[in-house]
Amino acid sequence: MASVTIDRATKRFGETLALDGVTLSARTGEFLALLGPSGCGKTTLLRLIAGFETLTDGEIRVDGDLLSSARHHVPTEKRRIGMVFQSYALWPHMSVWDNVAFALKVRRLTPAALKARVAEALEMVGLGSLGTRRPAALSGGQRQRVALARCLAMDPRLVLLDEPLANLDAHLRESMRAEFQDFHKRSGATMIHVTHDQSEALTMADRVAVMMGGRLRQVASPTELYRCPADEDVSRFIGRGSVLPVDVREVASCGTCHAILAGQPIRVRRDPARVLPGPGQLCLRAEDVRLDGGAESLPARVTGVRFQGDRREVDLILEAFPEEPLRAWTAWDHALEPGGAVGATVVDGWVFG
Amino acid sequence: MVGLCALPLLRLFTEGADGDLWAALSDPAALAATRRTLVAGLGATALSVILGGAMALLVALSNPRFKTLLVFLLLLPMLIPAQISALAWLELTGPSSTVLGPLGLAPPPGTRNWLYSREGIILLMGIEHSTMVFLAVRAGLRALPADLVEAARATGAGPFTILWRIILPLLRPSLVAGAALAFVAAIGNFGIPALLGIPGRYTLLTALIYQRLSGFGPSVLGDVAVLSLILAALAGAGLLLQAIAKGKGRVAIASDGTTITPYDLGRWRLVVEALVWAVLMVISVIPLLALIGASLIPALGVPLTFANASLNNYATALGTGAVRRSFLNSAWLAGAAALITPLVAVPLAYAVVIRRSRLARILDTVADIPFALPGIVVSIACILTFLPPLPGLGVSLYGTAWIILVAYLARFLALGLRPAVAGMASIDPALEEAGRIAGAGPLRRLTRIILPMAAPTAAAGSLLIFMSAYNELTVSALLWSTGHETIGVMIFNLYDEGDATAASAASVLSVLATLAAAGAASLLARRLPKGVLPWQA
C-alpha cells in the first residue's frame, strides 16, 4: 500500500519529448488507469515509475521516498514494486513454481515461508496443481494467471500493469478483468494500469488519467470523465463525443446553463468554473440527441444507420454544422434511410471552454 | 578482446606501411601471385555462383525428394577443410585412384595429375565455396514474400517468366553478397593453392606467403606483411561489396513472413532429381569415397580389393608419435578455443543486445574482422604482435602452442558471437525487466535468467568453433612449430612427404570428428534460433 506522487515528470529521448511535465498522484490503495492513444507517453510514464528509464526532469516519489529525479535514480530492483507485463514475461526455463518463487528467493525467505507464500499465490489464481509445468505448456489465460501469482507472491506495495489484457481474446479479457479487480480488492495494493482500451479503463479504475502528446489532459473518476470532459480532445476520445460551438446566454444554478445552438435554445450542463455568458463548446454524445422531430428540433440529415441489436446507431449532420458529424441512438420504430431528413433534439450535453 | 582482435591487425597495418611497399610491388613474384590470385579467385567465384545459385533455386523452388539429405550433402564441403578436399580430389583423379581405377578410367601410372593447374584450383575452390552462395541465395529466397510470386502467377506468367523477371531480379543482392563472400573465401584459401598450386607452379598469394615465411623465417616478416596487406585489401573490397549488397537487399523487400511455395516439377521431377544427385555425387560423395579408398589400400598404386583392404594405415598413422600428438594438439587447442570464447561472447552479446552498450556494439563489429579476413592475414598479424617478448613477462609466444590458441581465439570469436547475439536477440527484454522487478541485481539476472536462456546458442557457437578450429590449416600453417603441429599441418606434411595413404587415414579420422561435432550441434537445433546452424534445412 503506497501513494505515488509524480511531480512535473519530463522525459526526453534525444530530440523527442515523450513526457512533458506530468503532475499526477495515486492515493494509497487506489486503482489508477493511464489511458491514451499509442505514443501518448503512458507507457513511458509507467516505465519511469518502474525505474526502467531515467527522468530528464521532475520527481517521482512513492510514500514520500524519492525514487527518480534528474539527479537521483533508485534502480528497479530496489523499488519493491510489482509489475505485470503485456507479454507476461514468464521465464521459459523455469517451472510455474520457480517463476513465482524467484522474487522470494532473491529476498532470502526461509524455505518454509517461501513454500507457503508460493502455494498461497498459486492457489489464489486457481493454478495450485500446475506448479511443475513450464510456461510453454500453458494457455494464454493460464500464463496471465501465473504472471499475476508471481506479482501477488511479492506482496508489493505498488503494482504496475502494462496492458496485461491486450494479448487475450475478448472472452478471456472479460474474466481476467474481474480477476485483476479481485486482486486489487484482496491485496489493497495501489495499482497503476496502462491501457489504450477506454472501456477497460472506465470499468476497472477508480480514477482515469487521460494522456495525449506527452501531456496529462484530465484526471477524473470514470463517470466524471465521461460526463464532464475537460477539453475538445478528451470529449472526442472518451465515448466518441461530438463538439459544437454554442452561445451561452444565461448561467443557471445547479450546474446548468441556457444556450443557443444553431439558433435553437437548449438547456445543458456546464463546467462549474464557467460563471459568465458568452461563446463556448458543447460536447454531445449519442444519448444526448433524440430523433423525435419535435417543435424545437434542429434540421439534420441521416448519413448512415448501423444495426446494434437492441437499437440502431444513426450518423447524422446538422444542417447548421455540416463539418461535425453527430451520433444518435434510436428505437426500431423509426423509419430512417441514409440521405433522409430528420429533426434532432438536444436533451443533454456538457459545455466547457 | 581488443588485444586479440584489433591490436594484431593494427600492428599488421603499421608494419605493412613501414615496409617498402614499392619494393614489394615491383617484385615480379608478388605481382604474378596477385594476378593469379585475382584470376583464380574470380574464376572460382563464377563457378560457385553457378553451382550454389542453381542448387539453391532448385532446392527452394522445386520439390525434389529427400531434401534434408540433399541440403546436408550440398553443404558437406563446408564441413570438410580445403586441404582435405584437395587431398580427396587428388586421390580421386590420380593414377592410383581407387574409384576410377576399377572402372579403367584412371590415368596411367606416372601421369602428372591435371589438377595441379590453374583450372584445378578454380574447380576445387569453386566447389568448396559454392556453399556460401547457396546459403546467401537460400536466405534471400526465404525472405522473399510469397505474394510477389503469387501476384505474378495471377497475371498468367509461366514459371520461367517468373523466375527470370521476378525472382532473379529480387535475388540480385543475395547473389552479389554470396558471390562476394565466395570471392573473399577463395582468395584467402590456403589448403587448395598449397596442395595444387605449389606442385603446379601456379602460386597464389597465400601459398607465396607460406613459402617465403617457411623458407626464410621471421627475417622476411616485413616482406610478407606487405603481401598479406595486399590480400587483406582484396578481401576488404569483396567485403565492402557484400555489405553494400546486403544493405540493398534489406531495403528492397519487406517480407510478410510467408515463403514461396515450391513448384511441382511434375514429370520433370525425375530428370531434375537425377541431375541434382549426379552433381552432388561428383562434388561431395565420390571424392570422399576416393579418400576413404586411399586410406584402406596397403600402398599407393595397389588396387583396392576386399582381400587387401585394411585399417593398417590408421594403425600406422595413430602409431606415429607425431600424428597422435597432432590429434591431441588440435583437440585441446580447438577445445580451449571453444570453451574460452563463450566467456567473452555471451557477456558481450548481453551488453550489445540487452544493455545496448555502444562500446559493446563497436567491439561486436571489431570481432567480425579477423573472421572475415583471410586466416593467413590473421596469423601474420599474430606473429608480428607476439614475436617480440610479452611486456612484463619477457617470453615470446612465437614457437609455442599458445600463439596458435591466441590466433584461434581472435579468428573464431565471431563464430561464437553470432549465435550468442542471435540467441540474446530472441529473448524478450521484458524477461530481464521482470527480473529487475523481482529485485534481482545485474549478476543474478545474468546468471539465473539470461544465461539459461542463452545456453543453447552459446553451446552451438562452441561446437561451430570446435569444428572450424579442429581441422583448420590456414592459421596454424604459419604458427606451428615442432611438437605443436595441428592435424591440418600434419596432413599437409604427410602428403608433402609422399605418405598419401597415412594422410588419407588421418583426414578420414579428422572428418569423422568434425561430423560428430556437427551431429552434436544438430541435437541442439530445436532450441536454437533459425540460421544458427547453417546446414539445417
Coordinates of C-alpha atoms in Angstrom, one line a residue, chain B residues 38-500:
Chain B
L38 CA 42.6 -12.5 -58.8
V39 CA 42.2 -14.8 -61.8
A40 CA 41.7 -17.9 -59.7
G41 CA 39.5 -16.1 -57.2
L42 CA 37.2 -14.7 -59.9
G43 CA 37.1 -18.0 -61.8
A44 CA 36.3 -19.9 -58.6
T45 CA 33.6 -17.3 -57.7
A46 CA 32.0 -17.7 -61.1
L47 CA 31.8 -21.4 -60.6
S48 CA 30.5 -21.0 -57.1
V49 CA 27.7 -18.7 -58.2
I50 CA 26.6 -21.1 -61.0
L51 CA 26.7 -24.1 -58.8
G52 CA 25.5 -22.6 -55.5
G53 CA 22.9 -20.4 -57.1
A54 CA 21.4 -23.1 -59.3
M55 CA 21.3 -25.6 -56.4
A56 CA 19.6 -23.0 -54.0
L57 CA 17.0 -22.2 -56.7
L58 CA 16.3 -25.9 -57.3
V59 CA 16.0 -26.8 -53.7
A60 CA 13.9 -23.8 -52.7
L61 CA 11.6 -23.6 -55.8
S62 CA 11.1 -27.2 -56.7
N63 CA 10.2 -30.3 -54.9
P64 CA 12.9 -33.0 -55.1
R65 CA 12.6 -35.8 -52.7
F66 CA 15.0 -36.3 -49.7
K67 CA 15.5 -32.5 -49.4
T68 CA 17.2 -32.7 -45.9
L69 CA 19.8 -35.2 -47.1
L70 CA 20.3 -33.2 -50.2
V71 CA 21.0 -30.0 -48.3
F72 CA 23.3 -31.8 -46.0
L73 CA 25.3 -33.2 -48.9
L74 CA 25.4 -29.8 -50.6
L75 CA 26.8 -28.2 -47.5
L76 CA 29.2 -31.1 -46.8
P77 CA 32.2 -29.2 -48.5
M78 CA 31.7 -26.6 -45.8
L79 CA 32.4 -29.2 -43.0
I80 CA 35.5 -30.5 -44.8
P81 CA 38.6 -28.3 -44.8
A82 CA 40.2 -27.3 -48.1
Q83 CA 43.3 -29.3 -47.7
I84 CA 41.3 -32.5 -47.1
S85 CA 39.0 -31.9 -50.1
A86 CA 42.1 -31.2 -52.2
L87 CA 43.6 -34.4 -51.0
A88 CA 40.4 -36.3 -51.8
W89 CA 40.3 -34.9 -55.3
L90 CA 43.9 -35.7 -55.9
E91 CA 43.2 -39.3 -54.7
L92 CA 40.2 -39.4 -57.0
T93 CA 41.9 -38.2 -60.2
G94 CA 45.3 -39.7 -59.7
P95 CA 46.8 -42.8 -61.3
S96 CA 46.2 -44.9 -58.2
S97 CA 42.5 -43.8 -57.8
T98 CA 40.5 -46.4 -56.0
V99 CA 37.3 -45.1 -57.6
L100 CA 38.4 -44.6 -61.3
G101 CA 40.9 -47.5 -61.2
P102 CA 38.4 -50.3 -61.2
L103 CA 36.4 -48.5 -64.0
G104 CA 39.5 -48.4 -66.1
L105 CA 39.3 -44.6 -66.1
A106 CA 42.4 -43.8 -64.0
P107 CA 45.3 -42.2 -65.9
P108 CA 48.3 -44.4 -66.5
P109 CA 50.9 -44.5 -63.7
G110 CA 53.4 -41.7 -63.9
T111 CA 50.9 -39.3 -65.4
R112 CA 51.0 -35.8 -63.9
N113 CA 47.7 -35.1 -62.2
W114 CA 45.8 -32.5 -64.2
L115 CA 44.5 -30.8 -61.0
Y116 CA 48.0 -29.3 -60.5
S117 CA 46.9 -26.3 -62.5
R118 CA 45.0 -23.1 -62.6
E119 CA 41.9 -24.9 -63.8
G120 CA 42.3 -27.5 -60.9
I121 CA 42.5 -24.7 -58.3
I122 CA 39.5 -22.9 -59.8
L123 CA 37.4 -26.1 -59.9
L124 CA 38.1 -27.1 -56.3
M125 CA 37.8 -23.6 -54.8
G126 CA 34.6 -23.1 -56.9
I127 CA 33.1 -26.2 -55.4
E128 CA 34.4 -25.5 -51.9
H129 CA 32.9 -22.0 -51.7
S130 CA 29.6 -22.7 -53.6
T131 CA 28.1 -23.3 -50.1
M132 CA 28.4 -19.6 -49.4
V133 CA 26.4 -18.7 -52.5
F134 CA 24.0 -21.4 -51.7
L135 CA 23.4 -20.1 -48.2
A136 CA 23.1 -16.5 -49.3
V137 CA 20.7 -17.2 -52.1
R138 CA 18.6 -19.6 -49.9
A139 CA 18.4 -16.9 -47.2
G140 CA 17.3 -14.4 -49.9
L141 CA 14.7 -16.8 -51.2
R142 CA 13.3 -17.3 -47.7
A143 CA 13.0 -13.6 -47.2
L144 CA 11.1 -13.2 -50.5
P145 CA 7.4 -12.7 -49.8
A146 CA 5.3 -15.4 -51.4
D147 CA 2.7 -12.9 -52.6
L148 CA 5.1 -11.3 -55.1
V149 CA 5.3 -14.7 -56.9
E150 CA 1.5 -15.3 -56.4
A151 CA 0.8 -11.9 -57.9
A152 CA 2.9 -12.8 -61.0
R153 CA 1.1 -16.1 -61.3
A154 CA -2.2 -14.4 -61.2
T155 CA -1.2 -12.4 -64.3
G156 CA -0.7 -15.7 -66.1
A157 CA 3.1 -15.7 -66.2
G158 CA 4.7 -19.1 -66.5
P159 CA 7.3 -20.5 -64.2
F160 CA 10.3 -19.5 -66.3
T161 CA 9.0 -15.9 -66.8
I162 CA 8.5 -15.6 -63.1
L163 CA 12.0 -17.0 -62.4
W164 CA 13.6 -14.7 -64.9
R165 CA 11.5 -11.5 -64.4
I166 CA 10.6 -11.6 -60.8
I167 CA 12.7 -13.9 -58.6
L168 CA 16.1 -13.4 -60.1
P169 CA 16.0 -9.6 -60.1
L170 CA 14.8 -9.7 -56.5
L171 CA 17.6 -12.1 -55.6
R172 CA 20.3 -10.0 -57.2
P173 CA 21.5 -8.5 -53.8
S174 CA 21.7 -12.0 -52.3
L175 CA 23.6 -13.3 -55.3
V176 CA 26.1 -10.5 -55.2
A177 CA 26.5 -10.8 -51.4
G178 CA 27.1 -14.6 -51.8
A179 CA 29.5 -14.1 -54.7
A180 CA 31.5 -11.5 -52.7
L181 CA 31.8 -13.9 -49.8
A182 CA 32.8 -16.7 -52.1
F183 CA 35.5 -14.5 -53.6
V184 CA 36.9 -13.4 -50.2
A185 CA 37.0 -17.1 -49.1
A186 CA 38.7 -18.1 -52.4
I187 CA 41.5 -15.6 -52.3
G188 CA 42.1 -16.5 -48.6
N189 CA 42.1 -20.2 -49.2
F190 CA 45.3 -21.9 -48.4
G191 CA 44.7 -25.7 -48.5
I192 CA 43.9 -25.8 -52.2
P193 CA 46.6 -23.4 -53.5
A194 CA 49.1 -25.2 -51.3
L195 CA 48.3 -28.8 -52.4
L196 CA 47.6 -28.0 -56.0
G197 CA 49.3 -24.7 -56.8
I198 CA 52.7 -25.3 -55.3
P199 CA 53.4 -28.5 -57.3
G200 CA 51.6 -27.0 -60.3
R201 CA 53.8 -23.9 -60.2
Y202 CA 50.7 -21.7 -60.0
T203 CA 51.5 -19.8 -56.8
L204 CA 48.7 -17.7 -55.3
L205 CA 49.3 -15.1 -52.6
T206 CA 48.6 -17.3 -49.7
A207 CA 51.0 -20.0 -50.9
L208 CA 53.6 -17.4 -51.6
I209 CA 53.4 -16.0 -48.1
Y210 CA 53.7 -19.6 -46.7
Q211 CA 56.7 -20.4 -49.0
R212 CA 58.6 -17.3 -48.1
L213 CA 57.9 -17.5 -44.3
S214 CA 58.7 -21.2 -44.0
G215 CA 61.7 -20.8 -46.3
F216 CA 63.4 -17.8 -44.8
G217 CA 61.8 -17.5 -41.3
P218 CA 60.8 -14.3 -39.4
S219 CA 63.5 -12.2 -41.2
V220 CA 61.1 -11.8 -44.2
L221 CA 58.2 -10.7 -41.9
G222 CA 58.2 -7.1 -43.3
D223 CA 58.0 -8.5 -46.8
V224 CA 55.2 -11.0 -46.1
A225 CA 53.4 -8.3 -44.1
V226 CA 53.1 -6.3 -47.3
L227 CA 51.9 -9.4 -49.2
S228 CA 49.2 -10.1 -46.6
L229 CA 48.1 -6.4 -46.7
I230 CA 47.6 -6.8 -50.5
L231 CA 45.5 -9.9 -49.7
A232 CA 43.6 -8.0 -47.0
A233 CA 42.9 -5.2 -49.4
L234 CA 41.4 -7.6 -51.9
A235 CA 39.3 -9.2 -49.2
G236 CA 38.3 -5.8 -47.9
A237 CA 37.0 -4.8 -51.4
G238 CA 35.0 -8.0 -51.5
L239 CA 33.5 -7.5 -48.0
L240 CA 32.6 -3.9 -48.9
L241 CA 30.7 -5.2 -51.9
Q242 CA 29.0 -7.7 -49.8
A243 CA 28.0 -5.1 -47.2
I244 CA 26.5 -2.8 -49.9
A245 CA 24.6 -5.7 -51.5
K246 CA 23.3 -6.8 -48.1
G247 CA 22.1 -3.3 -47.3
K248 CA 20.3 -3.1 -50.7
G249 CA 18.7 -6.4 -50.2
R250 CA 17.3 -5.3 -46.8
V251 CA 15.8 -2.1 -48.2
A252 CA 14.3 -3.6 -51.3
I253 CA 11.9 -6.2 -49.9
A254 CA 9.6 -6.2 -46.9
S255 CA 8.7 -9.8 -46.0
D256 CA 5.3 -10.7 -44.7
G257 CA 6.6 -14.0 -43.3
T258 CA 5.2 -16.4 -45.8
T259 CA 7.7 -18.2 -48.1
I260 CA 7.4 -19.2 -51.7
T261 CA 5.6 -22.5 -52.3
P262 CA 7.8 -24.8 -54.4
Y263 CA 6.8 -25.6 -57.9
D264 CA 5.6 -29.1 -58.6
L265 CA 8.1 -30.4 -61.2
G266 CA 5.6 -33.0 -62.5
R267 CA 7.1 -35.4 -65.0
W268 CA 10.4 -33.4 -65.0
R269 CA 10.9 -34.3 -61.4
L270 CA 12.9 -37.5 -62.1
V271 CA 15.2 -35.7 -64.6
V272 CA 15.9 -32.8 -62.2
E273 CA 16.5 -35.2 -59.3
A274 CA 18.9 -37.3 -61.4
L275 CA 20.8 -34.1 -62.4
V276 CA 21.0 -32.8 -58.8
W277 CA 22.1 -36.2 -57.4
A278 CA 24.7 -36.5 -60.2
V279 CA 26.2 -33.1 -59.3
L280 CA 26.1 -34.0 -55.6
M281 CA 27.8 -37.3 -56.1
V282 CA 30.6 -35.5 -58.0
I283 CA 31.1 -32.6 -55.7
S284 CA 30.5 -34.2 -52.3
V285 CA 30.4 -38.0 -52.2
I286 CA 32.8 -39.5 -54.8
P287 CA 35.9 -37.6 -53.7
L288 CA 35.3 -38.7 -50.1
L289 CA 34.9 -42.3 -51.3
A290 CA 38.3 -41.9 -53.1
L291 CA 39.8 -40.6 -49.9
I292 CA 38.4 -43.5 -47.8
G293 CA 39.6 -45.9 -50.5
A294 CA 43.1 -44.5 -50.4
S295 CA 43.1 -44.8 -46.7
L296 CA 42.4 -48.6 -46.9
I297 CA 44.9 -49.7 -49.5
P298 CA 48.3 -51.1 -48.4
A299 CA 50.3 -48.8 -50.7
L300 CA 49.8 -46.2 -53.4
G301 CA 49.2 -47.9 -56.8
V302 CA 47.8 -51.1 -55.3
P303 CA 44.2 -51.6 -56.4
L304 CA 41.6 -51.8 -53.6
T305 CA 40.1 -55.2 -53.2
F306 CA 38.1 -56.9 -50.4
A307 CA 41.1 -59.0 -49.7
N308 CA 43.7 -56.3 -49.2
A309 CA 41.5 -53.6 -47.6
S310 CA 42.7 -53.0 -44.1
L311 CA 42.9 -50.4 -41.4
N312 CA 46.7 -50.7 -41.3
N313 CA 47.1 -47.1 -42.4
Y314 CA 45.0 -45.9 -39.5
A315 CA 47.1 -48.0 -37.1
T316 CA 50.3 -46.8 -38.6
A317 CA 49.2 -43.2 -38.5
L318 CA 48.0 -43.3 -34.9
G319 CA 51.1 -45.3 -34.0
T320 CA 53.3 -42.5 -35.2
G321 CA 54.0 -40.2 -32.2
A322 CA 53.9 -37.0 -34.3
V323 CA 50.4 -37.9 -35.7
R324 CA 49.0 -38.9 -32.4
R325 CA 50.4 -35.7 -30.9
S326 CA 48.8 -33.6 -33.6
F327 CA 45.4 -35.1 -32.9
L328 CA 45.9 -34.2 -29.2
N329 CA 47.2 -30.7 -30.0
S330 CA 44.2 -29.9 -32.3
A331 CA 41.8 -31.4 -29.8
W332 CA 43.0 -29.3 -26.9
L333 CA 43.5 -26.1 -29.0
A334 CA 40.1 -26.3 -30.6
G335 CA 38.6 -27.4 -27.2
A336 CA 40.1 -24.5 -25.4
A337 CA 39.0 -22.0 -28.1
A338 CA 35.5 -23.4 -27.9
L339 CA 35.4 -23.2 -24.1
I340 CA 37.0 -19.8 -23.7
T341 CA 35.1 -18.0 -26.4
P342 CA 31.7 -18.1 -24.8
L343 CA 33.1 -16.5 -21.7
V344 CA 33.7 -13.4 -23.8
A345 CA 31.0 -13.9 -26.4
V346 CA 28.0 -14.3 -24.1
P347 CA 28.7 -11.2 -21.8
L348 CA 29.5 -9.2 -24.9
A349 CA 26.2 -10.3 -26.6
Y350 CA 24.4 -9.4 -23.4
A351 CA 25.9 -5.9 -23.5
V352 CA 25.1 -5.5 -27.2
V353 CA 21.6 -6.7 -27.2
I354 CA 20.1 -6.2 -23.8
R355 CA 22.1 -3.3 -22.3
R356 CA 22.5 -1.7 -25.8
S357 CA 26.0 -0.5 -24.9
R358 CA 27.6 1.5 -27.7
L359 CA 31.1 0.3 -26.8
A360 CA 30.0 -3.3 -27.0
R361 CA 28.5 -2.7 -30.4
I362 CA 31.8 -1.4 -31.6
L363 CA 33.6 -4.5 -30.2
D364 CA 31.0 -6.7 -31.8
T365 CA 31.9 -5.2 -35.2
V366 CA 35.7 -5.5 -34.4
A367 CA 35.2 -9.2 -33.7
D368 CA 34.0 -9.8 -37.2
I369 CA 37.2 -8.6 -38.8
P370 CA 39.6 -11.4 -38.0
F371 CA 37.0 -13.9 -39.1
A372 CA 36.1 -12.1 -42.4
L373 CA 39.8 -11.6 -43.4
P374 CA 41.8 -14.5 -44.8
G375 CA 43.2 -16.6 -42.0
I376 CA 46.7 -16.2 -43.2
V377 CA 46.5 -12.4 -42.7
V378 CA 45.4 -13.1 -39.1
S379 CA 48.4 -15.4 -38.5
I380 CA 50.9 -12.9 -39.9
A381 CA 49.3 -10.2 -37.7
C382 CA 49.7 -12.6 -34.7
I383 CA 53.3 -13.3 -35.5
L384 CA 54.1 -9.6 -35.8
T385 CA 52.4 -8.9 -32.4
F386 CA 53.6 -11.9 -30.4
L387 CA 57.1 -12.5 -31.8
P388 CA 58.5 -9.8 -29.6
P389 CA 58.6 -10.9 -25.9
L390 CA 55.4 -10.1 -24.0
P391 CA 55.8 -6.9 -22.0
G392 CA 56.5 -7.8 -18.3
L393 CA 56.9 -11.5 -18.9
G394 CA 59.9 -11.4 -21.2
V395 CA 58.8 -14.5 -23.1
S396 CA 57.7 -14.7 -26.7
L397 CA 54.6 -16.7 -27.6
Y398 CA 56.1 -17.5 -31.1
G399 CA 57.3 -21.1 -31.3
T400 CA 54.8 -22.2 -28.6
A401 CA 51.3 -23.6 -28.9
W402 CA 49.9 -20.6 -27.2
I403 CA 50.3 -18.4 -30.3
I404 CA 48.0 -20.8 -32.1
L405 CA 45.4 -20.6 -29.3
V406 CA 45.6 -16.8 -29.4
A407 CA 45.1 -16.8 -33.1
Y408 CA 42.1 -19.2 -32.8
L409 CA 40.5 -17.0 -30.2
A410 CA 40.9 -14.0 -32.4
R411 CA 39.8 -15.7 -35.6
F412 CA 36.8 -17.7 -34.3
L413 CA 35.4 -15.2 -31.8
A414 CA 32.9 -14.2 -34.4
L415 CA 31.7 -17.8 -34.8
G416 CA 30.7 -17.8 -31.1
L417 CA 29.5 -14.3 -31.1
R418 CA 27.0 -14.5 -34.0
P419 CA 24.9 -17.3 -32.3
A420 CA 25.1 -15.6 -28.9
V421 CA 23.8 -12.4 -30.3
A422 CA 21.0 -14.2 -32.2
G423 CA 20.1 -16.0 -29.1
M424 CA 20.1 -12.9 -27.0
A425 CA 18.1 -11.0 -29.6
S426 CA 15.4 -13.7 -29.4
I427 CA 14.9 -13.1 -25.7
D428 CA 12.0 -10.7 -24.8
P429 CA 13.5 -7.7 -23.0
A430 CA 10.6 -7.9 -20.6
L431 CA 12.0 -11.2 -19.2
E432 CA 15.0 -9.3 -17.9
E433 CA 12.9 -6.4 -16.7
A434 CA 10.7 -8.9 -14.8
G435 CA 13.9 -10.0 -13.1
R436 CA 14.6 -6.4 -12.0
I437 CA 11.0 -6.1 -10.7
A438 CA 11.6 -9.3 -8.7
G439 CA 14.5 -7.5 -7.1
A440 CA 17.4 -9.4 -8.7
G441 CA 20.6 -7.5 -9.3
P442 CA 22.6 -7.5 -12.6
L443 CA 24.7 -10.5 -11.7
R444 CA 21.8 -12.7 -10.6
R445 CA 19.8 -11.6 -13.7
L446 CA 22.7 -12.6 -15.9
T447 CA 23.3 -16.0 -14.3
R448 CA 19.7 -17.0 -13.5
I449 CA 17.6 -15.5 -16.3
I450 CA 19.8 -14.7 -19.3
L451 CA 22.4 -17.4 -19.2
P452 CA 20.0 -20.4 -19.0
M453 CA 18.1 -19.0 -22.0
A454 CA 21.3 -18.2 -23.9
A455 CA 23.0 -21.5 -23.1
P456 CA 21.8 -23.5 -26.2
T457 CA 23.1 -20.8 -28.6
A458 CA 26.4 -20.5 -26.7
A459 CA 26.8 -24.3 -26.9
A460 CA 26.1 -24.2 -30.6
G461 CA 28.7 -21.5 -31.0
S462 CA 31.2 -23.6 -29.2
L463 CA 30.6 -26.6 -31.4
L464 CA 30.9 -24.4 -34.5
I465 CA 34.3 -23.1 -33.2
F466 CA 35.5 -26.6 -32.4
M467 CA 34.5 -27.9 -35.8
S468 CA 36.3 -25.0 -37.5
A469 CA 39.4 -24.9 -35.4
Y470 CA 39.9 -28.7 -35.1
N471 CA 40.5 -29.1 -38.8
E472 CA 41.9 -25.8 -39.9
L473 CA 45.2 -25.3 -41.6
T474 CA 45.2 -21.7 -42.8
V475 CA 46.1 -20.2 -39.4
S476 CA 48.3 -22.9 -38.0
A477 CA 50.3 -23.4 -41.2
L478 CA 52.4 -20.3 -40.3
L479 CA 52.2 -20.7 -36.5
W480 CA 53.1 -24.3 -35.8
S481 CA 56.4 -25.4 -34.5
T482 CA 57.8 -28.9 -33.9
G483 CA 55.8 -30.6 -31.1
H484 CA 52.9 -28.1 -31.7
E485 CA 51.6 -29.4 -35.0
T486 CA 47.9 -29.4 -35.7
I487 CA 46.0 -32.1 -37.6
G488 CA 45.8 -29.7 -40.6
V489 CA 49.6 -29.2 -40.6
M490 CA 50.2 -32.9 -40.1
I491 CA 48.0 -34.0 -43.0
F492 CA 49.7 -31.4 -45.2
N493 CA 53.2 -32.5 -44.1
L494 CA 52.4 -36.2 -44.6
Y495 CA 51.2 -35.6 -48.1
D496 CA 54.1 -33.3 -48.8
E497 CA 56.5 -36.2 -47.7
G498 CA 54.7 -38.5 -50.1
D499 CA 52.9 -40.6 -47.5
A500 CA 49.5 -40.1 -49.1

